[in-house]
């Protein structure tokens, strides 16, 4: 087995040889972020990749992110280091359940968070991200009947800031659901000067306790531009790698989960799906050009439409 640095060098060599790029989500391990061509959130990565001439893209994130990449670059080879890297939020909305819900609510438009499968996007009128959801919803007719899914917390926040009464799907991300106000209060006592930042997938009381609420990109930009020195961060702890890299003179404190997966106390909140991406798997998938992402052409045709609509509205 190659040592870490040798493995990183081999991956970069393979990228050059095969005209491939590595896309790394902010929540992947630092070693993967370090060798990536682009680091970002899921939609930004898919859009960046679509702008390049690379023949192969390796999406280091979770399965729906690789699908989004393929939707925006249908003629490219999209590799996914581990097809089992799923997402509790995407899993909380199955296409067949959404189809039934739509049938029960005729006349409603469906707004879906980008954290959904291609099959769910194919049943959607407009896709949103946590960064543009408010802007997109604000542009829809005031009397439009809207279903928002699958993230309940994000939908609830958007209802609050837009004054809408969208019907909310009761889904959520198990990582962001684990944050609690109590842990934030404890950290605030230790770091009274720190700015509290929380992702919009967190529960309403956590968002109410935050000074800055938004997407990963919002939090990152805020940290980079702020003259504050300490930040308490309530999102998946992988983002701290990019925060620390771009703000070396600042301190970032991850909020621990209320209860960890193992039931033991731990200092940060991690997504086990994101952490399924390893250097070895990146190397193997590039070497073997497998596993590749394929999407049923009929589903892909419908799934790309609500993404294009989002891009028009945002
Ligand atoms: S952090 Fe949550 S929303 Fe993001 S991939 Fe993991 S389970 Fe899905």
PDB file of N, CA, C and O in Angstrom, residues 165-231:
ATOM      1  N   UNK A 165     -46.118  30.015   3.131  1.00  0.00           N
ATOM      2  CA  UNK A 165     -46.597  28.879   3.933  1.00  0.00           C
ATOM      3  C   UNK A 165     -46.462  27.625   3.079  1.00  0.00           C
ATOM      4  O   UNK A 165     -47.443  26.937   2.799  1.00  0.00           O
ATOM      5  N   UNK A 166     -45.240  27.349   2.669  1.00  0.00           N
ATOM      6  CA  UNK A 166     -45.004  26.174   1.826  1.00  0.00           C
ATOM      7  C   UNK A 166     -45.292  24.914   2.644  1.00  0.00           C
ATOM      8  O   UNK A 166     -45.023  24.864   3.848  1.00  0.00           O
ATOM      9  N   UNK A 167     -45.810  23.905   1.971  1.00  0.00           N
ATOM     10  CA  UNK A 167     -45.959  22.602   2.630  1.00  0.00           C
ATOM     11  C   UNK A 167     -44.561  22.008   2.746  1.00  0.00           C
ATOM     12  O   UNK A 167     -43.825  21.975   1.754  1.00  0.00           O
ATOM     13  N   UNK A 168     -44.188  21.546   3.930  1.00  0.00           N
ATOM     14  CA  UNK A 168     -42.820  21.076   4.139  1.00  0.00           C
ATOM     15  C   UNK A 168     -42.741  19.564   4.216  1.00  0.00           C
ATOM     16  O   UNK A 168     -43.518  18.931   4.943  1.00  0.00           O
ATOM     17  N   UNK A 169     -41.806  19.009   3.468  1.00  0.00           N
ATOM     18  CA  UNK A 169     -41.489  17.580   3.563  1.00  0.00           C
ATOM     19  C   UNK A 169     -40.764  17.378   4.884  1.00  0.00           C
ATOM     20  O   UNK A 169     -39.976  18.225   5.302  1.00  0.00           O
ATOM     21  N   UNK A 170     -41.018  16.245   5.544  1.00  0.00           N
ATOM     22  CA  UNK A 170     -40.439  16.074   6.877  1.00  0.00           C
ATOM     23  C   UNK A 170     -39.124  15.299   6.832  1.00  0.00           C
ATOM     24  O   UNK A 170     -38.960  14.294   7.502  1.00  0.00           O
ATOM     25  N   UNK A 171     -38.172  15.780   6.027  1.00  0.00           N
ATOM     26  CA  UNK A 171     -36.875  15.101   5.940  1.00  0.00           C
ATOM     27  C   UNK A 171     -35.802  15.908   6.642  1.00  0.00           C
ATOM     28  O   UNK A 171     -36.026  17.043   7.059  1.00  0.00           O
ATOM     29  N   UNK A 172     -34.642  15.289   6.791  1.00  0.00           N
ATOM     30  CA  UNK A 172     -33.552  16.017   7.447  1.00  0.00           C
ATOM     31  C   UNK A 172     -32.220  15.314   7.294  1.00  0.00           C
ATOM     32  O   UNK A 172     -32.148  14.155   6.895  1.00  0.00           O
ATOM     33  N   UNK A 173     -31.183  16.057   7.616  1.00  0.00           N
ATOM     34  CA  UNK A 173     -29.819  15.518   7.595  1.00  0.00           C
ATOM     35  C   UNK A 173     -29.452  15.113   9.010  1.00  0.00           C
ATOM     36  O   UNK A 173     -29.525  15.946   9.926  1.00  0.00           O
ATOM     37  N   UNK A 174     -29.046  13.854   9.178  1.00  0.00           N
ATOM     38  CA  UNK A 174     -28.772  13.360  10.536  1.00  0.00           C
ATOM     39  C   UNK A 174     -27.607  14.094  11.185  1.00  0.00           C
ATOM     40  O   UNK A 174     -27.530  14.166  12.405  1.00  0.00           O
ATOM     41  N   UNK A 175     -26.702  14.649  10.383  1.00  0.00           N
ATOM     42  CA  UNK A 175     -25.551  15.373  10.957  1.00  0.00           C
ATOM     43  C   UNK A 175     -26.032  16.708  11.543  1.00  0.00           C
ATOM     44  O   UNK A 175     -25.756  17.021  12.711  1.00  0.00           O
ATOM     45  N   UNK A 176     -26.763  17.464  10.762  1.00  0.00           N
ATOM     46  CA  UNK A 176     -27.202  18.784  11.233  1.00  0.00           C
ATOM     47  C   UNK A 176     -28.287  18.696  12.303  1.00  0.00           C
ATOM     48  O   UNK A 176     -28.402  19.584  13.139  1.00  0.00           O
ATOM     49  N   UNK A 177     -29.049  17.611  12.283  1.00  0.00           N
ATOM     50  CA  UNK A 177     -30.082  17.422  13.319  1.00  0.00           C
ATOM     51  C   UNK A 177     -29.454  17.200  14.697  1.00  0.00           C
ATOM     52  O   UNK A 177     -30.103  17.373  15.714  1.00  0.00           O
ATOM     53  N   UNK A 178     -28.190  16.775  14.719  1.00  0.00           N
ATOM     54  CA  UNK A 178     -27.549  16.428  15.997  1.00  0.00           C
ATOM     55  C   UNK A 178     -27.028  17.639  16.778  1.00  0.00           C
ATOM     56  O   UNK A 178     -26.582  17.492  17.910  1.00  0.00           O
ATOM     57  N   UNK A 179     -27.036  18.829  16.161  1.00  0.00           N
ATOM     58  CA  UNK A 179     -26.542  20.000  16.891  1.00  0.00           C
ATOM     59  C   UNK A 179     -27.597  20.462  17.900  1.00  0.00           C
ATOM     60  O   UNK A 179     -28.794  20.396  17.631  1.00  0.00           O
ATOM     61  N   UNK A 180     -27.103  20.958  19.051  1.00  0.00           N
ATOM     62  CA  UNK A 180     -28.055  21.448  20.050  1.00  0.00           C
ATOM     63  C   UNK A 180     -27.631  22.822  20.551  1.00  0.00           C
ATOM     64  O   UNK A 180     -26.447  23.171  20.518  1.00  0.00           O
ATOM     65  N   UNK A 181     -28.624  23.586  21.015  1.00  0.00           N
ATOM     66  CA  UNK A 181     -28.354  24.911  21.572  1.00  0.00           C
ATOM     67  C   UNK A 181     -27.478  24.787  22.814  1.00  0.00           C
ATOM     68  O   UNK A 181     -26.587  25.607  23.045  1.00  0.00           O
ATOM     69  N   UNK A 182     -27.714  23.739  23.608  1.00  0.00           N
ATOM     70  CA  UNK A 182     -26.961  23.561  24.860  1.00  0.00           C
ATOM     71  C   UNK A 182     -25.459  23.524  24.597  1.00  0.00           C
ATOM     72  O   UNK A 182     -24.676  24.143  25.304  1.00  0.00           O
ATOM     73  N   UNK A 183     -25.058  22.780  23.559  1.00  0.00           N
ATOM     74  CA  UNK A 183     -23.617  22.685  23.247  1.00  0.00           C
ATOM     75  C   UNK A 183     -23.077  24.039  22.794  1.00  0.00           C
ATOM     76  O   UNK A 183     -21.941  24.398  23.099  1.00  0.00           O
ATOM     77  N   UNK A 184     -23.896  24.797  22.082  1.00  0.00           N
ATOM     78  CA  UNK A 184     -23.454  26.123  21.623  1.00  0.00           C
ATOM     79  C   UNK A 184     -23.283  27.054  22.832  1.00  0.00           C
ATOM     80  O   UNK A 184     -22.295  27.792  22.932  1.00  0.00           O
ATOM     81  N   UNK A 185     -24.229  26.980  23.775  1.00  0.00           N
ATOM     82  CA  UNK A 185     -24.128  27.825  24.982  1.00  0.00           C
ATOM     83  C   UNK A 185     -22.855  27.484  25.765  1.00  0.00           C
ATOM     84  O   UNK A 185     -22.125  28.367  26.209  1.00  0.00           O
ATOM     85  N   UNK A 186     -22.564  26.184  25.882  1.00  0.00           N
ATOM     86  CA  UNK A 186     -21.330  25.768  26.586  1.00  0.00           C
ATOM     87  C   UNK A 186     -20.098  26.361  25.910  1.00  0.00           C
ATOM     88  O   UNK A 186     -19.199  26.881  26.570  1.00  0.00           O
ATOM     89  N   UNK A 187     -20.061  26.281  24.579  1.00  0.00           N
ATOM     90  CA  UNK A 187     -18.895  26.809  23.854  1.00  0.00           C
ATOM     91  C   UNK A 187     -18.818  28.333  23.954  1.00  0.00           C
ATOM     92  O   UNK A 187     -17.736  28.901  24.043  1.00  0.00           O
ATOM     93  N   UNK A 188     -19.961  28.982  23.969  1.00  0.00           N
ATOM     94  CA  UNK A 188     -19.995  30.447  24.067  1.00  0.00           C
ATOM     95  C   UNK A 188     -19.401  30.902  25.404  1.00  0.00           C
ATOM     96  O   UNK A 188     -18.770  31.960  25.485  1.00  0.00           O
ATOM     97  N   UNK A 189     -19.600  30.084  26.451  1.00  0.00           N
ATOM     98  CA  UNK A 189     -19.009  30.434  27.761  1.00  0.00           C
ATOM     99  C   UNK A 189     -17.488  30.369  27.682  1.00  0.00           C
ATOM    100  O   UNK A 189     -16.782  31.176  28.252  1.00  0.00           O
ATOM    101  N   UNK A 190     -16.980  29.358  26.935  1.00  0.00           N
ATOM    102  CA  UNK A 190     -15.525  29.216  26.802  1.00  0.00           C
ATOM    103  C   UNK A 190     -14.930  30.237  25.843  1.00  0.00           C
ATOM    104  O   UNK A 190     -13.789  30.644  25.986  1.00  0.00           O
ATOM    105  N   UNK A 191     -15.697  30.617  24.823  1.00  0.00           N
ATOM    106  CA  UNK A 191     -15.202  31.546  23.791  1.00  0.00           C
ATOM    107  C   UNK A 191     -16.205  32.689  23.640  1.00  0.00           C
ATOM    108  O   UNK A 191     -16.932  32.762  22.632  1.00  0.00           O
ATOM    109  N   UNK A 192     -16.264  33.580  24.624  1.00  0.00           N
ATOM    110  CA  UNK A 192     -17.317  34.619  24.598  1.00  0.00           C
ATOM    111  C   UNK A 192     -17.235  35.566  23.408  1.00  0.00           C
ATOM    112  O   UNK A 192     -18.237  36.155  23.016  1.00  0.00           O
ATOM    113  N   UNK A 193     -16.052  35.705  22.820  1.00  0.00           N
ATOM    114  CA  UNK A 193     -15.901  36.637  21.689  1.00  0.00           C
ATOM    115  C   UNK A 193     -16.234  35.987  20.338  1.00  0.00           C
ATOM    116  O   UNK A 193     -16.254  36.647  19.300  1.00  0.00           O
ATOM    117  N   UNK A 194     -16.426  34.676  20.347  1.00  0.00           N
ATOM    118  CA  UNK A 194     -16.576  33.952  19.070  1.00  0.00           C
ATOM    119  C   UNK A 194     -17.907  34.250  18.375  1.00  0.00           C
ATOM    120  O   UNK A 194     -18.934  34.449  19.029  1.00  0.00           O
ATOM    121  N   UNK A 195     -17.857  34.253  17.056  1.00  0.00           N
ATOM    122  CA  UNK A 195     -19.068  34.388  16.231  1.00  0.00           C
ATOM    123  C   UNK A 195     -19.639  32.983  16.055  1.00  0.00           C
ATOM    124  O   UNK A 195     -18.895  32.048  15.733  1.00  0.00           O
ATOM    125  N   UNK A 196     -20.938  32.816  16.269  1.00  0.00           N
ATOM    126  CA  UNK A 196     -21.569  31.500  16.071  1.00  0.00           C
ATOM    127  C   UNK A 196     -22.137  31.428  14.653  1.00  0.00           C
ATOM    128  O   UNK A 196     -22.924  32.292  14.247  1.00  0.00           O
ATOM    129  N   UNK A 197     -21.709  30.396  13.910  1.00  0.00           N
ATOM    130  CA  UNK A 197     -22.207  30.224  12.536  1.00  0.00           C
ATOM    131  C   UNK A 197     -22.923  28.874  12.439  1.00  0.00           C
ATOM    132  O   UNK A 197     -22.416  27.868  12.947  1.00  0.00           O
ATOM    133  N   UNK A 198     -24.069  28.854  11.780  1.00  0.00           N
ATOM    134  CA  UNK A 198     -24.817  27.591  11.662  1.00  0.00           C
ATOM    135  C   UNK A 198     -25.370  27.415  10.256  1.00  0.00           C
ATOM    136  O   UNK A 198     -25.815  28.386   9.611  1.00  0.00           O
ATOM    137  N   UNK A 199     -25.353  26.185   9.792  1.00  0.00           N
ATOM    138  CA  UNK A 199     -25.899  25.853   8.471  1.00  0.00           C
ATOM    139  C   UNK A 199     -27.423  25.815   8.542  1.00  0.00           C
ATOM    140  O   UNK A 199     -27.991  25.421   9.578  1.00  0.00           O
ATOM    141  N   UNK A 200     -28.076  26.189   7.441  1.00  0.00           N
ATOM    142  CA  UNK A 200     -29.548  26.259   7.436  1.00  0.00           C
ATOM    143  C   UNK A 200     -30.223  24.897   7.575  1.00  0.00           C
ATOM    144  O   UNK A 200     -31.441  24.835   7.748  1.00  0.00           O
ATOM    145  N   UNK A 201     -29.461  23.804   7.508  1.00  0.00           N
ATOM    146  CA  UNK A 201     -30.062  22.480   7.758  1.00  0.00           C
ATOM    147  C   UNK A 201     -30.209  22.205   9.257  1.00  0.00           C
ATOM    148  O   UNK A 201     -30.757  21.175   9.650  1.00  0.00           O
ATOM    149  N   UNK A 202     -29.695  23.116  10.115  1.00  0.00           N
ATOM    150  CA  UNK A 202     -29.830  22.918  11.573  1.00  0.00           C
ATOM    151  C   UNK A 202     -31.264  23.248  12.010  1.00  0.00           C
ATOM    152  O   UNK A 202     -31.982  23.985  11.336  1.00  0.00           O
ATOM    153  N   UNK A 203     -31.612  22.735  13.194  1.00  0.00           N
ATOM    154  CA  UNK A 203     -32.960  22.970  13.722  1.00  0.00           C
ATOM    155  C   UNK A 203     -33.157  24.450  14.086  1.00  0.00           C
ATOM    156  O   UNK A 203     -32.177  25.166  14.346  1.00  0.00           O
ATOM    157  N   UNK A 204     -34.430  24.869  14.148  1.00  0.00           N
ATOM    158  CA  UNK A 204     -34.755  26.293  14.379  1.00  0.00           C
ATOM    159  C   UNK A 204     -34.096  26.866  15.640  1.00  0.00           C
ATOM    160  O   UNK A 204     -33.546  27.977  15.582  1.00  0.00           O
ATOM    161  N   UNK A 205     -34.085  26.179  16.800  1.00  0.00           N
ATOM    162  CA  UNK A 205     -33.455  26.780  17.988  1.00  0.00           C
ATOM    163  C   UNK A 205     -31.951  27.014  17.794  1.00  0.00           C
ATOM    164  O   UNK A 205     -31.409  27.984  18.308  1.00  0.00           O
ATOM    165  N   UNK A 206     -31.296  26.132  17.043  1.00  0.00           N
ATOM    166  CA  UNK A 206     -29.857  26.304  16.771  1.00  0.00           C
ATOM    167  C   UNK A 206     -29.663  27.523  15.868  1.00  0.00           C
ATOM    168  O   UNK A 206     -28.787  28.363  16.103  1.00  0.00           O
ATOM    169  N   UNK A 207     -30.517  27.642  14.862  1.00  0.00           N
ATOM    170  CA  UNK A 207     -30.414  28.809  13.964  1.00  0.00           C
ATOM    171  C   UNK A 207     -30.681  30.104  14.734  1.00  0.00           C
ATOM    172  O   UNK A 207     -30.013  31.121  14.518  1.00  0.00           O
ATOM    173  N   UNK A 208     -31.621  30.042  15.680  1.00  0.00           N
ATOM    174  CA  UNK A 208     -31.944  31.245  16.457  1.00  0.00           C
ATOM    175  C   UNK A 208     -30.745  31.667  17.318  1.00  0.00           C
ATOM    176  O   UNK A 208     -30.578  32.851  17.619  1.00  0.00           O
ATOM    177  N   UNK A 209     -29.903  30.701  17.684  1.00  0.00           N
ATOM    178  CA  UNK A 209     -28.737  31.005  18.539  1.00  0.00           C
ATOM    179  C   UNK A 209     -27.524  31.454  17.722  1.00  0.00           C
ATOM    180  O   UNK A 209     -26.488  31.804  18.292  1.00  0.00           O
ATOM    181  N   UNK A 210     -27.642  31.426  16.396  1.00  0.00           N
ATOM    182  CA  UNK A 210     -26.479  31.725  15.539  1.00  0.00           C
ATOM    183  C   UNK A 210     -26.426  33.202  15.141  1.00  0.00           C
ATOM    184  O   UNK A 210     -27.455  33.829  14.913  1.00  0.00           O
ATOM    185  N   UNK A 211     -25.203  33.748  15.050  1.00  0.00           N
ATOM    186  CA  UNK A 211     -25.021  35.121  14.557  1.00  0.00           C
ATOM    187  C   UNK A 211     -25.054  35.125  13.033  1.00  0.00           C
ATOM    188  O   UNK A 211     -25.497  36.088  12.416  1.00  0.00           O
ATOM    189  N   UNK A 212     -24.536  34.055  12.433  1.00  0.00           N
ATOM    190  CA  UNK A 212     -24.486  33.948  10.977  1.00  0.00           C
ATOM    191  C   UNK A 212     -25.139  32.634  10.593  1.00  0.00           C
ATOM    192  O   UNK A 212     -24.769  31.575  11.132  1.00  0.00           O
ATOM    193  N   UNK A 213     -26.126  32.666   9.704  1.00  0.00           N
ATOM    194  CA  UNK A 213     -26.778  31.427   9.266  1.00  0.00           C
ATOM    195  C   UNK A 213     -26.772  31.408   7.746  1.00  0.00           C
ATOM    196  O   UNK A 213     -27.052  32.432   7.117  1.00  0.00           O
ATOM    197  N   UNK A 214     -26.457  30.244   7.188  1.00  0.00           N
ATOM    198  CA  UNK A 214     -26.426  30.181   5.728  1.00  0.00           C
ATOM    199  C   UNK A 214     -25.825  28.898   5.222  1.00  0.00           C
ATOM    200  O   UNK A 214     -25.745  27.900   5.950  1.00  0.00           O
ATOM    201  N   UNK A 215     -25.400  28.944   3.978  1.00  0.00           N
ATOM    202  CA  UNK A 215     -24.792  27.775   3.334  1.00  0.00           C
ATOM    203  C   UNK A 215     -23.334  27.663   3.775  1.00  0.00           C
ATOM    204  O   UNK A 215     -22.803  28.559   4.440  1.00  0.00           O
ATOM    205  N   UNK A 216     -22.673  26.591   3.354  1.00  0.00           N
ATOM    206  CA  UNK A 216     -21.244  26.447   3.661  1.00  0.00           C
ATOM    207  C   UNK A 216     -20.472  27.632   3.063  1.00  0.00           C
ATOM    208  O   UNK A 216     -19.585  28.194   3.710  1.00  0.00           O
ATOM    209  N   UNK A 217     -20.831  28.020   1.829  1.00  0.00           N
ATOM    210  CA  UNK A 217     -20.127  29.128   1.172  1.00  0.00           C
ATOM    211  C   UNK A 217     -20.339  30.440   1.930  1.00  0.00           C
ATOM    212  O   UNK A 217     -19.410  31.235   2.085  1.00  0.00           O
ATOM    213  N   UNK A 218     -21.565  30.652   2.451  1.00  0.00           N
ATOM    214  CA  UNK A 218     -21.851  31.873   3.226  1.00  0.00           C
ATOM    215  C   UNK A 218     -20.956  31.932   4.460  1.00  0.00           C
ATOM    216  O   UNK A 218     -20.359  32.963   4.779  1.00  0.00           O
ATOM    217  N   UNK A 219     -20.853  30.786   5.151  1.00  0.00           N
ATOM    218  CA  UNK A 219     -20.050  30.755   6.382  1.00  0.00           C
ATOM    219  C   UNK A 219     -18.576  30.970   6.075  1.00  0.00           C
ATOM    220  O   UNK A 219     -17.883  31.709   6.782  1.00  0.00           O
ATOM    221  N   UNK A 220     -18.116  30.327   5.020  1.00  0.00           N
ATOM    222  CA  UNK A 220     -16.712  30.448   4.634  1.00  0.00           C
ATOM    223  C   UNK A 220     -16.383  31.892   4.253  1.00  0.00           C
ATOM    224  O   UNK A 220     -15.392  32.469   4.723  1.00  0.00           O
ATOM    225  N   UNK A 221     -17.237  32.494   3.433  1.00  0.00           N
ATOM    226  CA  UNK A 221     -17.002  33.886   3.018  1.00  0.00           C
ATOM    227  C   UNK A 221     -17.011  34.820   4.216  1.00  0.00           C
ATOM    228  O   UNK A 221     -16.193  35.722   4.313  1.00  0.00           O
ATOM    229  N   UNK A 222     -17.953  34.582   5.129  1.00  0.00           N
ATOM    230  CA  UNK A 222     -18.046  35.450   6.304  1.00  0.00           C
ATOM    231  C   UNK A 222     -16.748  35.372   7.115  1.00  0.00           C
ATOM    232  O   UNK A 222     -16.183  36.390   7.505  1.00  0.00           O
ATOM    233  N   UNK A 223     -16.288  34.151   7.339  1.00  0.00           N
ATOM    234  CA  UNK A 223     -15.061  33.966   8.133  1.00  0.00           C
ATOM    235  C   UNK A 223     -13.879  34.651   7.459  1.00  0.00           C
ATOM    236  O   UNK A 223     -13.044  35.276   8.118  1.00  0.00           O
ATOM    237  N   UNK A 224     -13.825  34.558   6.140  1.00  0.00           N
ATOM    238  CA  UNK A 224     -12.691  35.143   5.408  1.00  0.00           C
ATOM    239  C   UNK A 224     -12.720  36.671   5.467  1.00  0.00           C
ATOM    240  O   UNK A 224     -11.681  37.313   5.536  1.00  0.00           O
ATOM    241  N   UNK A 225     -13.930  37.241   5.451  1.00  0.00           N
ATOM    242  CA  UNK A 225     -14.015  38.701   5.390  1.00  0.00           C
ATOM    243  C   UNK A 225     -14.111  39.383   6.753  1.00  0.00           C
ATOM    244  O   UNK A 225     -13.869  40.576   6.870  1.00  0.00           O
ATOM    245  N   UNK A 226     -14.440  38.612   7.779  1.00  0.00           N
ATOM    246  CA  UNK A 226     -14.652  39.197   9.105  1.00  0.00           C
ATOM    247  C   UNK A 226     -13.332  39.576   9.764  1.00  0.00           C
ATOM    248  O   UNK A 226     -12.305  38.935   9.526  1.00  0.00           O
ATOM    249  N   UNK A 227     -13.361  40.612  10.621  1.00  0.00           N
ATOM    250  CA  UNK A 227     -12.144  40.914  11.384  1.00  0.00           C
ATOM    251  C   UNK A 227     -12.163  40.206  12.742  1.00  0.00           C
ATOM    252  O   UNK A 227     -11.270  40.383  13.550  1.00  0.00           O
ATOM    253  N   UNK A 228     -13.181  39.374  12.981  1.00  0.00           N
ATOM    254  CA  UNK A 228     -13.222  38.566  14.208  1.00  0.00           C
ATOM    255  C   UNK A 228     -12.198  37.442  14.103  1.00  0.00           C
ATOM    256  O   UNK A 228     -11.832  37.029  13.002  1.00  0.00           O
ATOM    257  N   UNK A 229     -11.807  36.915  15.265  1.00  0.00           N
ATOM    258  CA  UNK A 229     -10.732  35.912  15.263  1.00  0.00           C
ATOM    259  C   UNK A 229     -11.197  34.493  15.628  1.00  0.00           C
ATOM    260  O   UNK A 229     -10.485  33.528  15.416  1.00  0.00           O
ATOM    261  N   UNK A 230     -12.372  34.381  16.238  1.00  0.00           N
ATOM    262  CA  UNK A 230     -12.833  33.046  16.665  1.00  0.00           C
ATOM    263  C   UNK A 230     -14.248  32.792  16.139  1.00  0.00           C
ATOM    264  O   UNK A 230     -15.104  33.684  16.172  1.00  0.00           O
ATOM    265  N   UNK A 231     -14.463  31.563  15.704  1.00  0.00           N
ATOM    266  CA  UNK A 231     -15.755  31.194  15.119  1.00  0.00           C
ATOM    267  C   UNK A 231     -16.186  29.833  15.634  1.00  0.00           C
ATOM    268  O   UNK A 231     -15.405  28.875  15.574  1.00  0.00           O
TER     269      UNK A 231
END
